[in-house]
CSV table of C-alpha atoms in Angstrom, one decimal:
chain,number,residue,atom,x,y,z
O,1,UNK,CA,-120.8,142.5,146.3
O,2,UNK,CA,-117.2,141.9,146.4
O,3,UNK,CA,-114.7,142.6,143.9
O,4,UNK,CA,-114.5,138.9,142.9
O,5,UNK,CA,-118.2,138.1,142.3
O,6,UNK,CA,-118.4,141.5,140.4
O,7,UNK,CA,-115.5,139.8,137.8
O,8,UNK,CA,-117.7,136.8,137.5
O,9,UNK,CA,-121.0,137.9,137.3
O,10,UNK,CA,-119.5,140.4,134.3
O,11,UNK,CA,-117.8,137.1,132.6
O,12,UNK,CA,-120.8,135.1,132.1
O,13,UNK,CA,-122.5,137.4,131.0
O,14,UNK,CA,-120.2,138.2,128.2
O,15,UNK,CA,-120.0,134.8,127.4
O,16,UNK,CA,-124.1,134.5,127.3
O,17,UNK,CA,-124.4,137.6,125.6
O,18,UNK,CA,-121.7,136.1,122.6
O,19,UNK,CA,-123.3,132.6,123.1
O,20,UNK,CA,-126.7,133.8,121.6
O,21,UNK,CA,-125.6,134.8,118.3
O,22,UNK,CA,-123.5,131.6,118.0
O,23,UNK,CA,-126.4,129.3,118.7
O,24,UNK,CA,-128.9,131.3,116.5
O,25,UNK,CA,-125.6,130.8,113.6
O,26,UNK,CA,-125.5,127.0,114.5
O,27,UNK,CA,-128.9,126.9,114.1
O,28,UNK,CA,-129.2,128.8,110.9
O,29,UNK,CA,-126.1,126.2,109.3
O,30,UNK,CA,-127.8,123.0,110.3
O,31,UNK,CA,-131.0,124.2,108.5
O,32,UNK,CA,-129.0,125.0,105.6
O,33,UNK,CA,-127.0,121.9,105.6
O,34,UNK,CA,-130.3,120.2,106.1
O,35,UNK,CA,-131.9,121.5,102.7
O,36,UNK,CA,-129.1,120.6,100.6
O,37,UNK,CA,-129.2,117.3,101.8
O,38,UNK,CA,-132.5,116.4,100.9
O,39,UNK,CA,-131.9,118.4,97.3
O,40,UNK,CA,-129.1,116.2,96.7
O,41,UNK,CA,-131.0,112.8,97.7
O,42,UNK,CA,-133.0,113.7,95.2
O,43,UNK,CA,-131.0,114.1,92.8
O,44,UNK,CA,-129.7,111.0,93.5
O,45,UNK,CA,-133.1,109.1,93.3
O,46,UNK,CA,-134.0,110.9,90.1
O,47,UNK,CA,-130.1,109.7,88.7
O,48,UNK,CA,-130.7,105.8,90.1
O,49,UNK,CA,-134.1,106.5,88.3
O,50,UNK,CA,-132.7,107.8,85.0
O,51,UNK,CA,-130.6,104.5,85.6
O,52,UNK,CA,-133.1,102.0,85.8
O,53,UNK,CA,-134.8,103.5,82.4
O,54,UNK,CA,-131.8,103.0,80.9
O,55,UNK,CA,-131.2,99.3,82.1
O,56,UNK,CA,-134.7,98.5,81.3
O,57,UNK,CA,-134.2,99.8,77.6
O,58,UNK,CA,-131.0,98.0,77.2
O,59,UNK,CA,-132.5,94.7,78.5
O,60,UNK,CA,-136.0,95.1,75.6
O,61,UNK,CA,-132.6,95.8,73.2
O,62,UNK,CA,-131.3,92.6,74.2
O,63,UNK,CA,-134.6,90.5,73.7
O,64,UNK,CA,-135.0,92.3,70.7
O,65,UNK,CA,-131.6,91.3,69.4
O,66,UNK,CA,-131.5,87.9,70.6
O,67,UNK,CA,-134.6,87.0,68.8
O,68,UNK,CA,-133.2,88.8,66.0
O,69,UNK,CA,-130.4,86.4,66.4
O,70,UNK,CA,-132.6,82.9,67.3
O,71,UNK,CA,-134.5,84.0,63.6
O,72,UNK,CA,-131.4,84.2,61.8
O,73,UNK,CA,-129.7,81.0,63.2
O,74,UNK,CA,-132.6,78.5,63.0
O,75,UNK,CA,-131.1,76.0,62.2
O,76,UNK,CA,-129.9,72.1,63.4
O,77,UNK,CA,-127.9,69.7,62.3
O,78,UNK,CA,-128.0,65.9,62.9
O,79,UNK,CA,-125.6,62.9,62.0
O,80,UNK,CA,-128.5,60.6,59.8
O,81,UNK,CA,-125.0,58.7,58.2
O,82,UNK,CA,-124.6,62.0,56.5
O,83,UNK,CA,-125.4,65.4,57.7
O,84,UNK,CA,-128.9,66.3,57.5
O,85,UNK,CA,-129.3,70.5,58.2
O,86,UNK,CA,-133.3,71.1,58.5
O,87,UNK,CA,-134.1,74.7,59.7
O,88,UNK,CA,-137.3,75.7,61.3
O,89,UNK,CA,-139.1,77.4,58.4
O,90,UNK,CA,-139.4,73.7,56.9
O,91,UNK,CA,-136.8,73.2,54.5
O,92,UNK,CA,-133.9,70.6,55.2
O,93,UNK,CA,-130.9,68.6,53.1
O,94,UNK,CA,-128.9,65.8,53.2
O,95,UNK,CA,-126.9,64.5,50.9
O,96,UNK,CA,-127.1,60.6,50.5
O,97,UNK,CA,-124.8,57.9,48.8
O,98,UNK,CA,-123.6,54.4,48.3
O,99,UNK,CA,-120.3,52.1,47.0
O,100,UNK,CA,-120.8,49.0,46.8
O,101,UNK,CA,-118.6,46.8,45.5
O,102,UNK,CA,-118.7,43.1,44.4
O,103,UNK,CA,-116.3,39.9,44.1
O,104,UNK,CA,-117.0,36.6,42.5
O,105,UNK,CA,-116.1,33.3,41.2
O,106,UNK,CA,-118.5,31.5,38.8
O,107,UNK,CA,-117.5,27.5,38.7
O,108,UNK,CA,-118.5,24.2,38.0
O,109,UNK,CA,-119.5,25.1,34.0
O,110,UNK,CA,-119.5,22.6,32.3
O,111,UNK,CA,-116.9,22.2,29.5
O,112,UNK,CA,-118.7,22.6,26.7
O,113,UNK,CA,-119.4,25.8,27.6
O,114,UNK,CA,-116.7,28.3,27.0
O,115,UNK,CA,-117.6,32.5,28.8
O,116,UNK,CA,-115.1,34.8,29.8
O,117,UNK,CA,-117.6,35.1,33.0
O,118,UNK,CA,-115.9,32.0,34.2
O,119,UNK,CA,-113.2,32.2,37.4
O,120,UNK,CA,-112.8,35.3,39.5
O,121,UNK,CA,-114.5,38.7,38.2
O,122,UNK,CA,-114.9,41.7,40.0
O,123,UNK,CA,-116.7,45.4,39.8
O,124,UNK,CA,-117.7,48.6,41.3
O,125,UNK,CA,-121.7,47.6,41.4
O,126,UNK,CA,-123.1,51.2,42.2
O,127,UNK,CA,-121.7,54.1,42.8
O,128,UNK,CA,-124.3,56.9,43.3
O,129,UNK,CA,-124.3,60.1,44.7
O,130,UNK,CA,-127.3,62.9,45.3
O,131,UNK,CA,-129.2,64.8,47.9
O,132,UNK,CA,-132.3,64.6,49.3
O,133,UNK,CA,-134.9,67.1,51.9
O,134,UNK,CA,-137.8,68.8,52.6
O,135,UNK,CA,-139.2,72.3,51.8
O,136,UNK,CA,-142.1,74.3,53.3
O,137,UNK,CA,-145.8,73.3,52.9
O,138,UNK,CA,-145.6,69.2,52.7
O,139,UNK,CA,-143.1,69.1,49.9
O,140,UNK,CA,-140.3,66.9,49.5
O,141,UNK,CA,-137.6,66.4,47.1
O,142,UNK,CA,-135.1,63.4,46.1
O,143,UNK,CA,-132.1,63.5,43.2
O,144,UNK,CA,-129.7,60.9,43.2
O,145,UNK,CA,-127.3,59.7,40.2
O,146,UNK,CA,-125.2,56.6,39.2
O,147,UNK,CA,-121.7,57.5,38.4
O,148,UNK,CA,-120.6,54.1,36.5
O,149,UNK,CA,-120.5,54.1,32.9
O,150,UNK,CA,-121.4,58.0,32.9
O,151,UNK,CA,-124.1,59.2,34.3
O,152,UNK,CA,-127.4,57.8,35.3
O,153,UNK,CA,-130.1,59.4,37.0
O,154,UNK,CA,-131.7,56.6,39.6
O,155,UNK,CA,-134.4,58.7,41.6
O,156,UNK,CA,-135.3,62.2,40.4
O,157,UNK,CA,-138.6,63.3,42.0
O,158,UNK,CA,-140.7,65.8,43.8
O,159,UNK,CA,-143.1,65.0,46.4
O,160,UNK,CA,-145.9,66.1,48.6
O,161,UNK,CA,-147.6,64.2,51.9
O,162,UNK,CA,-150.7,65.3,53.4
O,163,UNK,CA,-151.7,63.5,56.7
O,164,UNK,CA,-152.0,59.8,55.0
O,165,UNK,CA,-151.3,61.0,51.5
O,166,UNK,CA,-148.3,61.0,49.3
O,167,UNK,CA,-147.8,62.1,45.5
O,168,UNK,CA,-144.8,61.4,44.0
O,169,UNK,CA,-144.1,63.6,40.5
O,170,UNK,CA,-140.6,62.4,38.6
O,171,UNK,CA,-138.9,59.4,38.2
O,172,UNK,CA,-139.2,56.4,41.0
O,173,UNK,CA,-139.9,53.1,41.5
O,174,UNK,CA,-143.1,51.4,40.6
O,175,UNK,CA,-144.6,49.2,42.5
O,176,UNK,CA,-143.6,46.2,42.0
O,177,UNK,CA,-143.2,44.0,45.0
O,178,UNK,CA,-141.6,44.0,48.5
O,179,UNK,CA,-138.1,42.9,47.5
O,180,UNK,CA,-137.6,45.5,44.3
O,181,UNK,CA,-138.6,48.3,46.5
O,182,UNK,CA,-136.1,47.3,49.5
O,183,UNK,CA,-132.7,49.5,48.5
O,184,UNK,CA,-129.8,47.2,47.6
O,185,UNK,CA,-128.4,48.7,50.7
O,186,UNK,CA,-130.6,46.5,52.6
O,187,UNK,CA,-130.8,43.1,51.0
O,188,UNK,CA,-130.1,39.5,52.3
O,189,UNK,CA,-128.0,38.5,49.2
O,190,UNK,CA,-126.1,40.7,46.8
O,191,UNK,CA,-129.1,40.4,44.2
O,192,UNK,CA,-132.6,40.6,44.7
O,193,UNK,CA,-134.5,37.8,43.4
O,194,UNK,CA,-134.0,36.6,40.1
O,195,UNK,CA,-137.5,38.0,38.6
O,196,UNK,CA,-137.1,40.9,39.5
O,197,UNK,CA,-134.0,41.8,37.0
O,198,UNK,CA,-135.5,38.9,34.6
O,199,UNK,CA,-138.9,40.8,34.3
O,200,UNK,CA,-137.5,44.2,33.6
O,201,UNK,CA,-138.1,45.9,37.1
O,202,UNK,CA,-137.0,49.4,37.3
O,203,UNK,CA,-138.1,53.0,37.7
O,204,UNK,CA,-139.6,54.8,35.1
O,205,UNK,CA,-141.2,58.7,35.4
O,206,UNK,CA,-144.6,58.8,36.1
O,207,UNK,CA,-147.0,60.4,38.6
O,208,UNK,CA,-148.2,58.3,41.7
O,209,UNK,CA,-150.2,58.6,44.8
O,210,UNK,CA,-150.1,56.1,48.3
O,211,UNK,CA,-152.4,56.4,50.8
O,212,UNK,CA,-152.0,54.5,54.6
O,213,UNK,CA,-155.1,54.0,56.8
O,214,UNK,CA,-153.9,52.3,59.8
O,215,UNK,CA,-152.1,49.6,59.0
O,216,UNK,CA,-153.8,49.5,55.1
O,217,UNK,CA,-151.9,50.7,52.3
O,218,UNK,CA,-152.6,51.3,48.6
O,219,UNK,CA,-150.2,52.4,46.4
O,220,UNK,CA,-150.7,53.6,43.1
O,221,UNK,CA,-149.5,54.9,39.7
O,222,UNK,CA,-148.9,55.7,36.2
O,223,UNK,CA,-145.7,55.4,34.5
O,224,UNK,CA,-143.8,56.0,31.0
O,225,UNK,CA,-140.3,54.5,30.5
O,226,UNK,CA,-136.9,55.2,32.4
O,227,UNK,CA,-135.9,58.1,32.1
O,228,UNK,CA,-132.6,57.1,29.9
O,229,UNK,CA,-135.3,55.6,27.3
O,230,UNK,CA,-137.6,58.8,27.1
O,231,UNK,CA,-137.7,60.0,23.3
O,232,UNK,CA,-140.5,61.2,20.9
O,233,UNK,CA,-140.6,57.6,19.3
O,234,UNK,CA,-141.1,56.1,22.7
O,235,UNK,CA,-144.9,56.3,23.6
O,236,UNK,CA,-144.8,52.9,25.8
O,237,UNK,CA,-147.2,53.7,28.6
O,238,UNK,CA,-148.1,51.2,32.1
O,239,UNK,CA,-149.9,51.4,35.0
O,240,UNK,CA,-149.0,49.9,38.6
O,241,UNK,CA,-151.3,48.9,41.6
O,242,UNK,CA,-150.0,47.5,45.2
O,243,UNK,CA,-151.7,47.0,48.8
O,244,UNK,CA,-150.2,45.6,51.6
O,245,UNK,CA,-151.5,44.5,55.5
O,246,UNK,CA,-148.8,46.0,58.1
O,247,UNK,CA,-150.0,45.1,61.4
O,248,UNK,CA,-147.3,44.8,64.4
O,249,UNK,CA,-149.0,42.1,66.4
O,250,UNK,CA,-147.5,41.0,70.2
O,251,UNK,CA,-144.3,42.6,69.0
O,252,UNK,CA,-143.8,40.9,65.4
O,253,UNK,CA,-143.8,42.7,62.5
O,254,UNK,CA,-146.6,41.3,59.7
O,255,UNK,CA,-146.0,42.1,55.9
O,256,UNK,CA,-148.6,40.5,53.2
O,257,UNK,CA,-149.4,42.2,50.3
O,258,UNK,CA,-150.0,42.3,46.3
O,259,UNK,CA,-149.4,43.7,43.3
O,260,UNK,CA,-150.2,44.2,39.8
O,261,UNK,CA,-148.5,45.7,36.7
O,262,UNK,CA,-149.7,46.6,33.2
O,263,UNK,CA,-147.8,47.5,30.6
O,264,UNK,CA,-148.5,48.8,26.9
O,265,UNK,CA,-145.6,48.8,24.8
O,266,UNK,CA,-147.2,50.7,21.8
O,267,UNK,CA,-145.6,51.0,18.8
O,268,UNK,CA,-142.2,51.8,20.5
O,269,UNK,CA,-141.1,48.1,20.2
O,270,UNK,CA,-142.3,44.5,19.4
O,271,UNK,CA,-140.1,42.9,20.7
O,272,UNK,CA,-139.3,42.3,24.8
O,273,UNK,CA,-136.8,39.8,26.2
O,274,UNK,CA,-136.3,38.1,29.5
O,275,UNK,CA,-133.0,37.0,30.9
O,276,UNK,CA,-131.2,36.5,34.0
O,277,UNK,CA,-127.5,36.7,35.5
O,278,UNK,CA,-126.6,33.8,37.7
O,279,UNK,CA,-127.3,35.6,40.7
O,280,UNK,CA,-123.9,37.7,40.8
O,281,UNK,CA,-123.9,40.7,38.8
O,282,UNK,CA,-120.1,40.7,37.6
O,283,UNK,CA,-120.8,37.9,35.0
O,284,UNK,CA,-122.6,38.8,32.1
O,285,UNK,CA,-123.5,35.6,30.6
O,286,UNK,CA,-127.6,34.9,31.2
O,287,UNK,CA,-128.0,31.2,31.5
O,288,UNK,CA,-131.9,31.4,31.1
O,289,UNK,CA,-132.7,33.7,28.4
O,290,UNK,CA,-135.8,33.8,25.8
O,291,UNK,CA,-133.6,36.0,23.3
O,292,UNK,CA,-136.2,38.6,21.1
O,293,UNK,CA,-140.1,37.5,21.8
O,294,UNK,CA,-141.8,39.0,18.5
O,295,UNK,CA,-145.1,40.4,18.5
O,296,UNK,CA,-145.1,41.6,22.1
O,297,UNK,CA,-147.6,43.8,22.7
O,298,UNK,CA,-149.0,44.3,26.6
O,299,UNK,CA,-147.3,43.0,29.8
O,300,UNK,CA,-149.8,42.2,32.9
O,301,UNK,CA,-148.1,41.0,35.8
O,302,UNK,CA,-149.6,39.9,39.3
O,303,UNK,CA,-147.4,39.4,42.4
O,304,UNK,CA,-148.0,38.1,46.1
O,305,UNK,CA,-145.3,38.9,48.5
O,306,UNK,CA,-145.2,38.3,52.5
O,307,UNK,CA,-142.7,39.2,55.4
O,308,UNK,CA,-142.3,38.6,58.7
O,309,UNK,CA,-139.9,40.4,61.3
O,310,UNK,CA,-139.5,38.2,64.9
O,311,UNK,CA,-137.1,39.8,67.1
O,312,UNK,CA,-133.6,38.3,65.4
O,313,UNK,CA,-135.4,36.1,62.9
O,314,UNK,CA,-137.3,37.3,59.6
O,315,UNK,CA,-138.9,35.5,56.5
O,316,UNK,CA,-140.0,36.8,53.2
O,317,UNK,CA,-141.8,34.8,50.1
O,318,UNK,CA,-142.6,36.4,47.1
O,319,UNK,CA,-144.1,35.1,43.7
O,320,UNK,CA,-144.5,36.7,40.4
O,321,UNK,CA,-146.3,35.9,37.0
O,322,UNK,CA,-146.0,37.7,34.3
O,323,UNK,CA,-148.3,37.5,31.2
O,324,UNK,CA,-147.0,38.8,27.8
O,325,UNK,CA,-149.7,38.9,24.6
O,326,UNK,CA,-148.4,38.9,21.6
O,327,UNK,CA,-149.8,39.8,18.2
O,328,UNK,CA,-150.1,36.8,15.5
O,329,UNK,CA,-148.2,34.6,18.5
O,330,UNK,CA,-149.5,32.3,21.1
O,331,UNK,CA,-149.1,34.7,24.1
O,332,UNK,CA,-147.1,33.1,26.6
O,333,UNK,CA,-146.5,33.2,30.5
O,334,UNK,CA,-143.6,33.1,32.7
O,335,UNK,CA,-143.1,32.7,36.6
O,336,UNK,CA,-140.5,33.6,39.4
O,337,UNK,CA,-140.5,33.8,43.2
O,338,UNK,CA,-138.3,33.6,46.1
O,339,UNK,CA,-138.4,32.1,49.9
O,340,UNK,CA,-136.0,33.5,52.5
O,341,UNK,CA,-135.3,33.0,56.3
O,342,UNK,CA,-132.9,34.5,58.5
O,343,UNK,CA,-131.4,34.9,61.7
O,344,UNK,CA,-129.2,37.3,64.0
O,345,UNK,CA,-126.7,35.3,65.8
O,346,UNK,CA,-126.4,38.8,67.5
O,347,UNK,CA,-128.9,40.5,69.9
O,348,UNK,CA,-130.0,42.5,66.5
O,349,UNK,CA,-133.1,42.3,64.3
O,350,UNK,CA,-133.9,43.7,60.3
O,351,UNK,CA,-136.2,46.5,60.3
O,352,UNK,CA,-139.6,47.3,58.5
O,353,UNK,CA,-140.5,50.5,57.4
O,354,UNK,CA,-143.5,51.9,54.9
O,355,UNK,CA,-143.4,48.1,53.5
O,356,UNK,CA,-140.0,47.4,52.6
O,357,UNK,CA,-137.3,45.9,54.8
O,358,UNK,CA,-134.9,48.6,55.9
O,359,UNK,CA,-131.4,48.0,57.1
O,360,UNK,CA,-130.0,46.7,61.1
O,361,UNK,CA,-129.3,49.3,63.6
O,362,UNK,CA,-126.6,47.4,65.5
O,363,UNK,CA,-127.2,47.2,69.4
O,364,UNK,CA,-123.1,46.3,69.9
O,365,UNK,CA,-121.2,48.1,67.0
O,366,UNK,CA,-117.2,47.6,66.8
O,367,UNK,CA,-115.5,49.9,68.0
O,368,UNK,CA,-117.7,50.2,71.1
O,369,UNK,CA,-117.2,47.1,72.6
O,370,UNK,CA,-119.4,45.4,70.6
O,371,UNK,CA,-118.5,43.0,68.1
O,372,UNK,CA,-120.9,44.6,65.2
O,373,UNK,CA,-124.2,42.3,63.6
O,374,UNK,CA,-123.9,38.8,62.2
O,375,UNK,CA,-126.5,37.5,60.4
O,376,UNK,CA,-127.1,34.1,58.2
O,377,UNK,CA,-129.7,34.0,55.4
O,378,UNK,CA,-131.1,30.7,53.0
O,379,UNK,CA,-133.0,31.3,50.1
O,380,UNK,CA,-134.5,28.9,47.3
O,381,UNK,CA,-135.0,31.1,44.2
O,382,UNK,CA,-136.9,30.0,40.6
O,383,UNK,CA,-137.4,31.7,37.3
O,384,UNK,CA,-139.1,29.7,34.7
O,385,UNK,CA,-138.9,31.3,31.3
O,386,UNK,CA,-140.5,28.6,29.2
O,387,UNK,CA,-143.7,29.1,28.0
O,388,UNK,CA,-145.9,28.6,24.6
O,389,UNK,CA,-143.2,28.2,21.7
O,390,UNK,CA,-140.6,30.2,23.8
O,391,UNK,CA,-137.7,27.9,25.5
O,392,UNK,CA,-135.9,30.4,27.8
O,393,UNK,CA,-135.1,27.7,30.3
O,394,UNK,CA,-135.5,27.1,34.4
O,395,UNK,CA,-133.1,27.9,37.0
O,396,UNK,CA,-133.5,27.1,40.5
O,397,UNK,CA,-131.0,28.4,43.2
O,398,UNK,CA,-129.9,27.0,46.5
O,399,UNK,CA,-128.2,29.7,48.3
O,400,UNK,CA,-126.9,31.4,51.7
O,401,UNK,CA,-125.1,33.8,52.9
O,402,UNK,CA,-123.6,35.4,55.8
O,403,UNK,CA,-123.7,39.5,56.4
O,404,UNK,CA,-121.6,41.6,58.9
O,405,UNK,CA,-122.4,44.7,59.9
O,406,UNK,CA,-119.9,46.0,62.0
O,407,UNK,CA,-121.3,49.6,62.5
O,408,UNK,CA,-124.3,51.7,60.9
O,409,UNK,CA,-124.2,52.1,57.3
O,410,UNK,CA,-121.1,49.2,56.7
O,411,UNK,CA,-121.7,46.0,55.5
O,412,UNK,CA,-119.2,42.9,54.3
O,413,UNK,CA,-121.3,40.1,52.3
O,414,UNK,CA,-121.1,36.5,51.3
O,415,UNK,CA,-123.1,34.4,49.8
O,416,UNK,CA,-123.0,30.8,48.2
O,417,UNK,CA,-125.1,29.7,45.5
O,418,UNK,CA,-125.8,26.1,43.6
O,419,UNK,CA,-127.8,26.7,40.6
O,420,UNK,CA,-129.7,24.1,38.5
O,421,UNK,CA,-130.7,24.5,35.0
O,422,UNK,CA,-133.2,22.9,32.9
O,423,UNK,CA,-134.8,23.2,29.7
O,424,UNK,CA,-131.1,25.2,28.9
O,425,UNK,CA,-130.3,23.3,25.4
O,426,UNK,CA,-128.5,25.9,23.3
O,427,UNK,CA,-129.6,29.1,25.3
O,428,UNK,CA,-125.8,29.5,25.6
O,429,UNK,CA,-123.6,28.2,23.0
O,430,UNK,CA,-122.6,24.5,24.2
O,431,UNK,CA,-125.0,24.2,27.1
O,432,UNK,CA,-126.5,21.6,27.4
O,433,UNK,CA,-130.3,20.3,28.0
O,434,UNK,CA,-129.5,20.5,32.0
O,435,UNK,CA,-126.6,21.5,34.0
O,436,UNK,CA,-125.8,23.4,37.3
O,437,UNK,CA,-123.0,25.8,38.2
O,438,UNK,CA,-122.0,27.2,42.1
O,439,UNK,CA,-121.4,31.1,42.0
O,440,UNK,CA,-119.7,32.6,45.3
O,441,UNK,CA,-120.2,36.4,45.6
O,442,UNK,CA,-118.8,39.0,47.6
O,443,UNK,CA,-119.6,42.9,48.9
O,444,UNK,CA,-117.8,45.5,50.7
O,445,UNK,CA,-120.0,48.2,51.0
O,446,UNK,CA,-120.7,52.0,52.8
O,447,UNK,CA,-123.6,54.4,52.4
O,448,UNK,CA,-125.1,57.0,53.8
């Protein structure tokens, strides 16, 4: 072997000889590096895990406090003219007002008869404030008050409805026709009919109950005095009955209905008087008027009213008689009714709710590009107050009017009236047996 193959053979095999120990080190590392690897992923998987717990836990927190949240914020408000904030456990509140105010001239009186009532007169008509909701379990709850001349309460009431029932506790309004239970808010002419201030219509406390099956209604109740005329000398006592048919047939809206009203005075008066304004409330002077009627004992009244709501048109008739017997008197009876008809010379029609006319939603209002709801009304009205050996005189009244509503909740009124008297002779110093008189009337009014 030469010299040079002797060099080589001794060089590799240093080099395999050193090469072992560095492959059995290689292989001992990567094993090693192998173990700590899979140690660390999972340490890893059990961190991401630890992770996810605590995701998971914060997410149930969340729910948790976001239903905490949704209990504690439950409630909504909507614009109803007013606010009205109702939450979800049942209770709600809105308040509720009106202004109305009234302008008039009273002309054509004839000479010999000399009232301050005569010309231009003008006043705040109503001014009322108060609130009104619901509460939890079917109850309901209404307190509203007049702020002219002090303070009168108007409505003052708790009540409770039940599928078709409703019982009303407190003071209200009777029942006592279609036209005295409409709100003043939503009337054709500034005053209702001339009865239904002539008779004495107004709300009184008492407890009452009305009951709807389809479109039958009965209405029923029993009542003391207004609430201003409650004392312990005042035991007058009445009771008061009305039904009305409701059907909407091919897209009109029926109304016929009746009522009737009894009344014992007691021993708190008797004496009773009926009187009337000339169809504007700013002039105080009553026209027709039976002054005191003595021995007045019970009042039985019996009404028929009917409505009728065709797209822009609607007509409404009531009539009333009222029966008054008297003690050691001839007892004596008295009459007064009402015929309207109107029309929207806008694409707008009156609405009917729980059998009283309600107010115009207008389709167009001002403001929006619309030009608001126009509407013209005629009306013959008649109060007879003679009777027996009382002389209270008739009136009759030829009237119309013309309403704008330019947006929800505000109104501007006129109305025109020519009134005939007969049977007058004295009632008011210097009238004579018959005359007649033209009243124009006024209204700017807001509510909500």
């Amino acid at each position: 072997m030469s010299k040079k193959n002797i060099v080589f053979t001794s060089f590799f095999s240093a080099c395999l000889s050193l090469s072992l120990p560095l492959t059995a080190l290689a292989q001992e590392k990567e094993g090693q590096n192998d173990t700590a690897l899979l140690e660390r992923l999972n340490q890893l998987e059990q961190e991401i895990s630890a992770i996810k717990d605590k995701l998971n836990a914060v997410a149930t927190d969340k729910v948790e406090i976001d239903k905490k949240l949704s209990t504690k914020n439950d409630t909504s408000v909507k614009w109803k003219g007013a606010p009205e904030v109702k939450s979800q456990g049942g209770w709600s509140i809105k308040p509720r007002g009106r202004m109305l105010y009234d302008f008039s001239n009273l002309s054509s009186v004839p000479s010999s008869i000399d009232i301050p009532g005569e010309g231009f007169s003008n006043e705040a008509r109503r001014v009322r404030l108060g609130i009104q909701g619901s509460m939890p379990g079917g109850f309901a709850y209404k307190l509203e008050a007049d702020f002219l001349d002090g303070t009168t309460l108007t409505d003052a009431y708790l009540d409770y409805k039940s599928d078709g029932l409703k019982i009303i506790i407190g003071q209200h309004n009777n029942f006592q026709g279609l036209e005295e239970l409409s709100s003043s808010n939503d009337t054709s002419f500034i005053e209702r009919a001339a009865f239904t201030d002539a008779f004495g219509f107004e709300r009184k406390v008492g407890i009452s109950a009305s009951y709807k099956v389809a479109d039958i209604n009965l209405e029923g109740g029993v009542f003391t005095d207004n609430i201003d005329n409650l004392n312990d000398g005042n035991n007058s006592h009445s009771v008061d009955v009305r039904a009305y048919l409701a059907p909407k047939i091919e897209g009109k809206q029926w109304h016929v209905g009746a009522s009737v009203h009894w009344r014992n005075l007691a021993e708190s008066t008797d004496t009773v008087r009926y009187r009337a304004r000339p169809m504007v409330h700013t002039v105080d002077t009553r026209f027709i008027n039976t002054n005191n009627i003595a021995g007045a004992d019970t009042e039985t009244g019996l009404g028929l009213e009917f409505g009728l709501i065709a797209d822009r048109f609607h007509a409404m008739a009531e009539m009333y008689s009222l029966m008054l017997d008297r003690n050691g008197f001839e007892d004596a009876s008295f009459f007064g009714g009402a015929i309207e008809a109107g029309y929207f010379l806008t694409n707008d029609a009156r609405q009917y709710q729980g059998g009283i006319f309600k107010g115009v939603k207008v389709s167009e209002p001002l403001g929006a590009g619309g030009m608001g709801a126009w509407q013209i009304n005629v009306r013959f009205d008649r109060l007879d107050l003679v009777d027996a050996d009382i002389v209270g005189g008739t009136q009759n009244a030829y009237m119309t009017s013309l309403i704008w509503t330019p947006v929800n909740n505000v109104r501007f009124l006129v109305n025109y009236g020519h009134i005939k008297y007969s049977d007058a002779l004295g009632i008011v110093e210097g009238a004579p047996q018959d005359f007649s008189v033209n009243v124009v009337g006024a209204r700017t009014q807001v509510s909500f």
